[in-house]
Amino acid sequence: MTPLHEAAKALGGSPQLFARKVLDYQASRPDYPVALFQRLLRERPAPADVADLGAGTGLFTKGLLDAGYRCTAVEPDPGMRAAADSRLGHRAGYGSLDGLAERLPLAAASMDLITAAQAFHWFDVPRARAECQRVLRPGGSVLLVWNEREPAAAVHRALDRVFATFGGALRSAQLEHDERSALPAFFGSMPSPWATPHVQHLSAEGLLALVFSRSYMPVRDSEAGREVEREVARLHQAHAEPDGHVRLPYRTEAFFGRLL
């Protein structure tokens, strides 16, 4: 068990960390650029059967459906999964299941593609790799995606100070957890990265929701949460554009390949 998983377990486990953050997650997490799905379509044309692991509220799942894929959202937290179902349950080709990357509720050789956006750091890599190999059809592949905050941006430096003040042991463990170093063990070799700029604009309430959506941040209805609200209000005032929104630059990174 990695230090990240130990820190998460001490707080009730990774699914429980998000149980009280569903609304903030829905309101604030950035989506994914169209260019990423255009690139994916060249690598794995639609229609195809996709399992989106750690799907959360369905942000990445929606992009897959929009691109023409049939998609099963696999998510262990019932609140997150219910939010995805509410958003996407009417869409053709959508389904959801309770499950983890290490225990996939899917039949052998049933998927053409497995995706995980902002979720790979929670994987037990050897067990998740074995499960993905079981579930993928011959010639199937995996796509791992991250929306990385641009560290040089002043607004992100200010957010980092808030996260450092209130994030505690779990944030420290996340910072020390080098998930990219596990990519060769997961894929069997190091896949080539693909990246593109991305941007998000958030109102004051959206920025606050983004901060509280982090797994390591305190809940709103706590003394620490109220202090976070005051800090984020000051941050918004300092960085907001004339329209009242804060511009948050990202770099979307993706790794695509077969499990060798």
PDB file of N, CA and C in Angstrom, residues 51-121:
ATOM      1  N   ALA A  51     -15.165   1.321 -20.893  1.00  0.00           N
ATOM      2  CA  ALA A  51     -15.373   1.372 -19.447  1.00  0.00           C
ATOM      3  C   ALA A  51     -14.588   2.561 -18.908  1.00  0.00           C
ATOM      4  N   ASP A  52     -15.289   3.511 -18.298  1.00  0.00           N
ATOM      5  CA  ASP A  52     -14.658   4.704 -17.726  1.00  0.00           C
ATOM      6  C   ASP A  52     -14.519   4.492 -16.223  1.00  0.00           C
ATOM      7  N   LEU A  53     -13.284   4.249 -15.763  1.00  0.00           N
ATOM      8  CA  LEU A  53     -13.049   3.884 -14.365  1.00  0.00           C
ATOM      9  C   LEU A  53     -12.889   5.122 -13.494  1.00  0.00           C
ATOM     10  N   GLY A  54     -13.443   5.057 -12.279  1.00  0.00           N
ATOM     11  CA  GLY A  54     -13.426   6.228 -11.410  1.00  0.00           C
ATOM     12  C   GLY A  54     -14.152   7.378 -12.069  1.00  0.00           C
ATOM     13  N   ALA A  55     -15.317   7.080 -12.634  1.00  0.00           N
ATOM     14  CA  ALA A  55     -16.026   8.036 -13.495  1.00  0.00           C
ATOM     15  C   ALA A  55     -16.560   9.241 -12.744  1.00  0.00           C
ATOM     16  N   GLY A  56     -16.680   9.148 -11.419  1.00  0.00           N
ATOM     17  CA  GLY A  56     -17.175  10.282 -10.652  1.00  0.00           C
ATOM     18  C   GLY A  56     -18.566  10.690 -11.097  1.00  0.00           C
ATOM     19  N   THR A  57     -18.738  11.992 -11.357  1.00  0.00           N
ATOM     20  CA  THR A  57     -20.043  12.512 -11.767  1.00  0.00           C
ATOM     21  C   THR A  57     -20.246  12.440 -13.273  1.00  0.00           C
ATOM     22  N   GLY A  58     -19.315  11.819 -13.988  1.00  0.00           N
ATOM     23  CA  GLY A  58     -19.500  11.575 -15.415  1.00  0.00           C
ATOM     24  C   GLY A  58     -18.961  12.644 -16.344  1.00  0.00           C
ATOM     25  N   LEU A  59     -18.023  13.460 -15.879  1.00  0.00           N
ATOM     26  CA  LEU A  59     -17.477  14.508 -16.738  1.00  0.00           C
ATOM     27  C   LEU A  59     -16.815  13.922 -17.984  1.00  0.00           C
ATOM     28  N   PHE A  60     -15.908  12.970 -17.801  1.00  0.00           N
ATOM     29  CA  PHE A  60     -15.224  12.380 -18.941  1.00  0.00           C
ATOM     30  C   PHE A  60     -16.144  11.433 -19.694  1.00  0.00           C
ATOM     31  N   THR A  61     -17.019  10.750 -18.957  1.00  0.00           N
ATOM     32  CA  THR A  61     -17.994   9.861 -19.588  1.00  0.00           C
ATOM     33  C   THR A  61     -18.834  10.619 -20.612  1.00  0.00           C
ATOM     34  N   LYS A  62     -19.258  11.822 -20.276  1.00  0.00           N
ATOM     35  CA  LYS A  62     -20.061  12.630 -21.198  1.00  0.00           C
ATOM     36  C   LYS A  62     -19.292  12.886 -22.490  1.00  0.00           C
ATOM     37  N   GLY A  63     -18.010  13.213 -22.362  1.00  0.00           N
ATOM     38  CA  GLY A  63     -17.210  13.449 -23.558  1.00  0.00           C
ATOM     39  C   GLY A  63     -17.109  12.218 -24.437  1.00  0.00           C
ATOM     40  N   LEU A  64     -17.014  11.051 -23.810  1.00  0.00           N
ATOM     41  CA  LEU A  64     -16.963   9.798 -24.566  1.00  0.00           C
ATOM     42  C   LEU A  64     -18.279   9.552 -25.301  1.00  0.00           C
ATOM     43  N   LEU A  65     -19.392   9.783 -24.619  1.00  0.00           N
ATOM     44  CA  LEU A  65     -20.699   9.616 -25.261  1.00  0.00           C
ATOM     45  C   LEU A  65     -20.875  10.593 -26.418  1.00  0.00           C
ATOM     46  N   ASP A  66     -20.458  11.842 -26.199  1.00  0.00           N
ATOM     47  CA  ASP A  66     -20.566  12.850 -27.253  1.00  0.00           C
ATOM     48  C   ASP A  66     -19.757  12.453 -28.486  1.00  0.00           C
ATOM     49  N   ALA A  67     -18.652  11.730 -28.261  1.00  0.00           N
ATOM     50  CA  ALA A  67     -17.794  11.297 -29.367  1.00  0.00           C
ATOM     51  C   ALA A  67     -18.330  10.055 -30.072  1.00  0.00           C
ATOM     52  N   GLY A  68     -19.402   9.452 -29.543  1.00  0.00           N
ATOM     53  CA  GLY A  68     -20.030   8.328 -30.212  1.00  0.00           C
ATOM     54  C   GLY A  68     -19.740   6.965 -29.625  1.00  0.00           C
ATOM     55  N   TYR A  69     -19.098   6.925 -28.454  1.00  0.00           N
ATOM     56  CA  TYR A  69     -18.798   5.647 -27.823  1.00  0.00           C
ATOM     57  C   TYR A  69     -19.972   5.170 -26.967  1.00  0.00           C
ATOM     58  N   ARG A  70     -20.076   3.868 -26.805  1.00  0.00           N
ATOM     59  CA  ARG A  70     -20.944   3.269 -25.780  1.00  0.00           C
ATOM     60  C   ARG A  70     -20.108   3.194 -24.505  1.00  0.00           C
ATOM     61  N   CYS A  71     -20.623   3.715 -23.394  1.00  0.00           N
ATOM     62  CA  CYS A  71     -19.769   3.898 -22.222  1.00  0.00           C
ATOM     63  C   CYS A  71     -20.432   3.401 -20.940  1.00  0.00           C
ATOM     64  N   THR A  72     -19.677   2.586 -20.194  1.00  0.00           N
ATOM     65  CA  THR A  72     -20.088   2.149 -18.857  1.00  0.00           C
ATOM     66  C   THR A  72     -19.249   2.895 -17.830  1.00  0.00           C
ATOM     67  N   ALA A  73     -19.903   3.708 -17.012  1.00  0.00           N
ATOM     68  CA  ALA A  73     -19.215   4.438 -15.944  1.00  0.00           C
ATOM     69  C   ALA A  73     -19.072   3.518 -14.735  1.00  0.00           C
ATOM     70  N   VAL A  74     -17.846   3.285 -14.307  1.00  0.00           N
ATOM     71  CA  VAL A  74     -17.567   2.448 -13.137  1.00  0.00           C
ATOM     72  C   VAL A  74     -17.128   3.371 -12.008  1.00  0.00           C
ATOM     73  N   GLU A  75     -17.916   3.424 -10.942  1.00  0.00           N
ATOM     74  CA  GLU A  75     -17.671   4.389  -9.861  1.00  0.00           C
ATOM     75  C   GLU A  75     -18.095   3.789  -8.522  1.00  0.00           C
ATOM     76  N   PRO A  76     -17.199   3.784  -7.508  1.00  0.00           N
ATOM     77  CA  PRO A  76     -17.535   3.168  -6.224  1.00  0.00           C
ATOM     78  C   PRO A  76     -18.409   4.007  -5.303  1.00  0.00           C
ATOM     79  N   ASP A  77     -18.399   5.334  -5.466  1.00  0.00           N
ATOM     80  CA  ASP A  77     -19.177   6.168  -4.557  1.00  0.00           C
ATOM     81  C   ASP A  77     -20.606   6.306  -5.073  1.00  0.00           C
ATOM     82  N   PRO A  78     -21.614   5.908  -4.275  1.00  0.00           N
ATOM     83  CA  PRO A  78     -22.997   5.939  -4.769  1.00  0.00           C
ATOM     84  C   PRO A  78     -23.489   7.337  -5.087  1.00  0.00           C
ATOM     85  N   GLY A  79     -23.046   8.336  -4.337  1.00  0.00           N
ATOM     86  CA  GLY A  79     -23.471   9.704  -4.618  1.00  0.00           C
ATOM     87  C   GLY A  79     -22.925  10.209  -5.940  1.00  0.00           C
ATOM     88  N   MET A  80     -21.662   9.944  -6.179  1.00  0.00           N
ATOM     89  CA  MET A  80     -21.054  10.331  -7.452  1.00  0.00           C
ATOM     90  C   MET A  80     -21.746   9.610  -8.610  1.00  0.00           C
ATOM     91  N   ARG A  81     -21.964   8.316  -8.438  1.00  0.00           N
ATOM     92  CA  ARG A  81     -22.577   7.524  -9.506  1.00  0.00           C
ATOM     93  C   ARG A  81     -24.004   7.993  -9.777  1.00  0.00           C
ATOM     94  N   ALA A  82     -24.736   8.341  -8.723  1.00  0.00           N
ATOM     95  CA  ALA A  82     -26.103   8.849  -8.899  1.00  0.00           C
ATOM     96  C   ALA A  82     -26.091  10.169  -9.668  1.00  0.00           C
ATOM     97  N   ALA A  83     -25.089  11.000  -9.409  1.00  0.00           N
ATOM     98  CA  ALA A  83     -24.983  12.263 -10.148  1.00  0.00           C
ATOM     99  C   ALA A  83     -24.724  12.006 -11.627  1.00  0.00           C
ATOM    100  N   ALA A  84     -23.859  11.025 -11.912  1.00  0.00           N
ATOM    101  CA  ALA A  84     -23.605  10.665 -13.311  1.00  0.00           C
ATOM    102  C   ALA A  84     -24.876  10.120 -13.964  1.00  0.00           C
ATOM    103  N   ASP A  85     -25.602   9.281 -13.244  1.00  0.00           N
ATOM    104  CA  ASP A  85     -26.840   8.714 -13.785  1.00  0.00           C
ATOM    105  C   ASP A  85     -27.865   9.819 -14.069  1.00  0.00           C
ATOM    106  N   SER A  86     -27.959  10.795 -13.164  1.00  0.00           N
ATOM    107  CA  SER A  86     -28.908  11.888 -13.351  1.00  0.00           C
ATOM    108  C   SER A  86     -28.559  12.707 -14.583  1.00  0.00           C
ATOM    109  N   ARG A  87     -27.279  12.915 -14.792  1.00  0.00           N
ATOM    110  CA  ARG A  87     -26.822  13.713 -15.924  1.00  0.00           C
ATOM    111  C   ARG A  87     -26.913  12.953 -17.242  1.00  0.00           C
ATOM    112  N   LEU A  88     -26.611  11.654 -17.218  1.00  0.00           N
ATOM    113  CA  LEU A  88     -26.399  10.922 -18.464  1.00  0.00           C
ATOM    114  C   LEU A  88     -27.332   9.742 -18.673  1.00  0.00           C
ATOM    115  N   GLY A  89     -28.190   9.448 -17.689  1.00  0.00           N
ATOM    116  CA  GLY A  89     -29.016   8.259 -17.773  1.00  0.00           C
ATOM    117  C   GLY A  89     -29.932   8.214 -18.982  1.00  0.00           C
ATOM    118  N   HIS A  90     -30.248   9.359 -19.555  1.00  0.00           N
ATOM    119  CA  HIS A  90     -31.135   9.403 -20.727  1.00  0.00           C
ATOM    120  C   HIS A  90     -30.391   9.161 -22.027  1.00  0.00           C
ATOM    121  N   ARG A  91     -29.042   9.106 -21.968  1.00  0.00           N
ATOM    122  CA  ARG A  91     -28.248   9.011 -23.185  1.00  0.00           C
ATOM    123  C   ARG A  91     -28.163   7.579 -23.684  1.00  0.00           C
ATOM    124  N   ALA A  92     -28.318   7.378 -24.972  1.00  0.00           N
ATOM    125  CA  ALA A  92     -28.132   6.061 -25.574  1.00  0.00           C
ATOM    126  C   ALA A  92     -26.680   5.631 -25.407  1.00  0.00           C
ATOM    127  N   GLY A  93     -26.488   4.368 -25.054  1.00  0.00           N
ATOM    128  CA  GLY A  93     -25.143   3.845 -24.912  1.00  0.00           C
ATOM    129  C   GLY A  93     -24.535   4.016 -23.543  1.00  0.00           C
ATOM    130  N   TYR A  94     -25.282   4.640 -22.613  1.00  0.00           N
ATOM    131  CA  TYR A  94     -24.743   4.874 -21.262  1.00  0.00           C
ATOM    132  C   TYR A  94     -25.236   3.822 -20.280  1.00  0.00           C
ATOM    133  N   GLY A  95     -24.345   3.430 -19.381  1.00  0.00           N
ATOM    134  CA  GLY A  95     -24.696   2.598 -18.239  1.00  0.00           C
ATOM    135  C   GLY A  95     -23.710   2.862 -17.120  1.00  0.00           C
ATOM    136  N   SER A  96     -24.033   2.454 -15.912  1.00  0.00           N
ATOM    137  CA  SER A  96     -23.113   2.640 -14.796  1.00  0.00           C
ATOM    138  C   SER A  96     -23.137   1.421 -13.890  1.00  0.00           C
ATOM    139  N   LEU A  97     -21.996   1.202 -13.212  1.00  0.00           N
ATOM    140  CA  LEU A  97     -21.856   0.071 -12.312  1.00  0.00           C
ATOM    141  C   LEU A  97     -21.037   0.482 -11.104  1.00  0.00           C
ATOM    142  N   ASP A  98     -21.338  -0.125  -9.978  1.00  0.00           N
ATOM    143  CA  ASP A  98     -20.562   0.038  -8.754  1.00  0.00           C
ATOM    144  C   ASP A  98     -19.319  -0.846  -8.871  1.00  0.00           C
ATOM    145  N   GLY A  99     -18.137  -0.243  -8.783  1.00  0.00           N
ATOM    146  CA  GLY A  99     -16.941  -1.066  -8.894  1.00  0.00           C
ATOM    147  C   GLY A  99     -15.664  -0.269  -8.755  1.00  0.00           C
ATOM    148  N   LEU A 100     -14.580  -0.984  -8.620  1.00  0.00           N
ATOM    149  CA  LEU A 100     -13.240  -0.429  -8.496  1.00  0.00           C
ATOM    150  C   LEU A 100     -12.368  -0.946  -9.629  1.00  0.00           C
ATOM    151  N   ALA A 101     -11.276  -0.255  -9.908  1.00  0.00           N
ATOM    152  CA  ALA A 101     -10.345  -0.705 -10.940  1.00  0.00           C
ATOM    153  C   ALA A 101      -9.782  -2.085 -10.619  1.00  0.00           C
ATOM    154  N   GLU A 102      -9.695  -2.394  -9.316  1.00  0.00           N
ATOM    155  CA  GLU A 102      -9.124  -3.683  -8.896  1.00  0.00           C
ATOM    156  C   GLU A 102     -10.158  -4.807  -8.855  1.00  0.00           C
ATOM    157  N   ARG A 103     -11.436  -4.443  -8.961  1.00  0.00           N
ATOM    158  CA  ARG A 103     -12.527  -5.437  -8.971  1.00  0.00           C
ATOM    159  C   ARG A 103     -13.603  -4.940  -9.934  1.00  0.00           C
ATOM    160  N   LEU A 104     -13.360  -5.130 -11.212  1.00  0.00           N
ATOM    161  CA  LEU A 104     -14.266  -4.594 -12.222  1.00  0.00           C
ATOM    162  C   LEU A 104     -15.497  -5.488 -12.375  1.00  0.00           C
ATOM    163  N   PRO A 105     -16.681  -4.904 -12.319  1.00  0.00           N
ATOM    164  CA  PRO A 105     -17.927  -5.674 -12.453  1.00  0.00           C
ATOM    165  C   PRO A 105     -18.276  -5.893 -13.925  1.00  0.00           C
ATOM    166  N   LEU A 106     -17.300  -6.354 -14.693  1.00  0.00           N
ATOM    167  CA  LEU A 106     -17.454  -6.490 -16.134  1.00  0.00           C
ATOM    168  C   LEU A 106     -16.999  -7.876 -16.570  1.00  0.00           C
ATOM    169  N   ALA A 107     -17.617  -8.378 -17.606  1.00  0.00           N
ATOM    170  CA  ALA A 107     -17.264  -9.695 -18.120  1.00  0.00           C
ATOM    171  C   ALA A 107     -15.915  -9.665 -18.822  1.00  0.00           C
ATOM    172  N   ALA A 108     -15.269 -10.804 -18.868  1.00  0.00           N
ATOM    173  CA  ALA A 108     -14.002 -10.929 -19.580  1.00  0.00           C
ATOM    174  C   ALA A 108     -14.201 -10.604 -21.056  1.00  0.00           C
ATOM    175  N   ALA A 109     -13.198  -9.931 -21.633  1.00  0.00           N
ATOM    176  CA  ALA A 109     -13.191  -9.598 -23.061  1.00  0.00           C
ATOM    177  C   ALA A 109     -14.483  -8.905 -23.496  1.00  0.00           C
ATOM    178  N   SER A 110     -14.898  -7.910 -22.712  1.00  0.00           N
ATOM    179  CA  SER A 110     -16.158  -7.217 -22.999  1.00  0.00           C
ATOM    180  C   SER A 110     -15.968  -5.763 -23.430  1.00  0.00           C
ATOM    181  N   MET A 111     -14.737  -5.226 -23.353  1.00  0.00           N
ATOM    182  CA  MET A 111     -14.506  -3.818 -23.626  1.00  0.00           C
ATOM    183  C   MET A 111     -13.409  -3.628 -24.678  1.00  0.00           C
ATOM    184  N   ASP A 112     -13.595  -2.601 -25.516  1.00  0.00           N
ATOM    185  CA  ASP A 112     -12.581  -2.235 -26.503  1.00  0.00           C
ATOM    186  C   ASP A 112     -11.588  -1.223 -25.946  1.00  0.00           C
ATOM    187  N   LEU A 113     -12.035  -0.448 -24.964  1.00  0.00           N
ATOM    188  CA  LEU A 113     -11.225   0.633 -24.423  1.00  0.00           C
ATOM    189  C   LEU A 113     -11.563   0.826 -22.956  1.00  0.00           C
ATOM    190  N   ILE A 114     -10.538   1.078 -22.147  1.00  0.00           N
ATOM    191  CA  ILE A 114     -10.712   1.441 -20.742  1.00  0.00           C
ATOM    192  C   ILE A 114     -10.101   2.818 -20.555  1.00  0.00           C
ATOM    193  N   THR A 115     -10.838   3.710 -19.891  1.00  0.00           N
ATOM    194  CA  THR A 115     -10.349   5.059 -19.635  1.00  0.00           C
ATOM    195  C   THR A 115     -10.356   5.356 -18.141  1.00  0.00           C
ATOM    196  N   ALA A 116      -9.516   6.292 -17.753  1.00  0.00           N
ATOM    197  CA  ALA A 116      -9.519   6.809 -16.385  1.00  0.00           C
ATOM    198  C   ALA A 116      -9.029   8.247 -16.444  1.00  0.00           C
ATOM    199  N   ALA A 117      -9.866   9.177 -16.032  1.00  0.00           N
ATOM    200  CA  ALA A 117      -9.522  10.596 -16.031  1.00  0.00           C
ATOM    201  C   ALA A 117      -9.446  11.080 -14.585  1.00  0.00           C
ATOM    202  N   GLN A 118      -8.295  11.564 -14.187  1.00  0.00           N
ATOM    203  CA  GLN A 118      -8.064  12.043 -12.818  1.00  0.00           C
ATOM    204  C   GLN A 118      -8.274  10.938 -11.786  1.00  0.00           C
ATOM    205  N   ALA A 119      -8.037   9.687 -12.135  1.00  0.00           N
ATOM    206  CA  ALA A 119      -8.337   8.591 -11.209  1.00  0.00           C
ATOM    207  C   ALA A 119      -7.195   7.602 -11.029  1.00  0.00           C
ATOM    208  N   PHE A 120      -6.176   7.659 -11.855  1.00  0.00           N
ATOM    209  CA  PHE A 120      -5.142   6.636 -11.840  1.00  0.00           C
ATOM    210  C   PHE A 120      -4.383   6.599 -10.513  1.00  0.00           C
ATOM    211  N   HIS A 121      -4.288   7.723  -9.819  1.00  0.00           N
ATOM    212  CA  HIS A 121      -3.533   7.744  -8.563  1.00  0.00           C
ATOM    213  C   HIS A 121      -4.187   6.891  -7.479  1.00  0.00           C
TER     214      HIS A 121
END
